[in-house]
Amino acid sequence: MPSKELGLAVIGSGRIGSLRAILSSGHPAIKFLGVSDININNAKKLAQRCNANKYTDNNYELISDPNVTTVIVSTSEHDHYDAVMHALELGKPVLVEKPIALNIDEADKMIKKSKEANTLFRVGYAQRFKRRYLSGKDQLVEGRIGNILSISARACNTRAQGIEILKRSPTATPVVDVLTYWVDVACWYLEGIEPVEVTARGTGTVFREAGFDVNDTTWSLIKFSNGAIVNLGVFFALPSHSPQLGMGVRFEVYGDDGALILNDDHTDELLVTNNGIPHAYIPDLEFNTAFLSSSTPGNWHLGDYWGPVADETRVWLDHLSMGRPCPIASPEDARKNLLITLAMEESAKKNSTINSSRSATFPI
């Protein structure tokens, strides 16, 4: 298949930006690679790791570089907007990490700009590329579950990882920043069916004691236009040394012709050691017991990176260079996910049900 050469800018040299840059550096279509970060030392270190052609602390300068033909935005959640808009204004295809933004106004402006510029824009909901969720989608497409009547899922992680996220972006709550992955999977499975109502309740003390006005746990019921009921919950305050290296998830789908039970806890992969297991997300935190492969983006094995972020990055570059299919979440998908998670937060805060007649936050 003919291949087009690509020049890639990775904006943000943190954990996920570093993964995207390292993974992209080995793609055969990449002929130019640049990285940036507000901390120039982070950009320099990443450039050395991935043999980048350029590094800088000026996002606009890198995005504007004539060698750059596509952009991946991996900044902190609250900083997505400016980099995405600049790339779209220049007509350069953009992949931005989830969530698309932390408010609907910014999401709508990005979507509008992508349409005006007629430029490809996608959002990185990498759990779509995890094998078990891909398999589940396949069973739905093949009609083995029938019409979905209900979905039930819960996700849990440690307080240490939650606090790391909140220190980076205080409004990137466990609901908006993490449960959004499984909001996306639920909406992907219910593709073409719209949410009409959200009821959520939350509580917690751990994050508030750490200085963040955020619930440790939130549970919700989402009603869709076909009558399907989706129950989603997150608990992000397990003790810091709980064996999770990432999210522990249970995802269940019930239809009129079958059921789908996806155990994503990784409790079947347990390592116990005296020599310490480093946590990929939290500097200087080591475990003696861990559930292997529980890191949400994926894992390093034998010198290479495997998992959802690796597959999603490859699919993005394959699409741009060879025209292969691009099943990455659309900005409209991401907007829907953001609407639902914001409605969950509003419902939990106000202790009320959110729908189109009671909240401007949740227009249907």
Tab-separated table of C-alpha atoms in Angstrom, residues 11 27 44 87-88 139 148 156 176 261 277:
chain	number	residue	atom	x	y	z
A	11	ILE	CA	2.804	18.706	22.172
A	27	HIS	CA	6.735	4.280	12.440
A	44	LYS	CA	15.046	17.835	25.735
A	87	ALA	CA	-3.095	23.181	14.574
A	88	LEU	CA	-6.613	23.217	13.113
A	139	GLN	CA	-20.052	-9.384	19.405
A	148	ILE	CA	-28.797	-3.558	24.768
A	156	CYS	CA	-11.340	1.757	40.788
A	176	VAL	CA	-14.437	13.741	33.947
A	261	ILE	CA	-19.133	-9.965	31.022
A	277	ILE	CA	7.821	-2.810	41.301
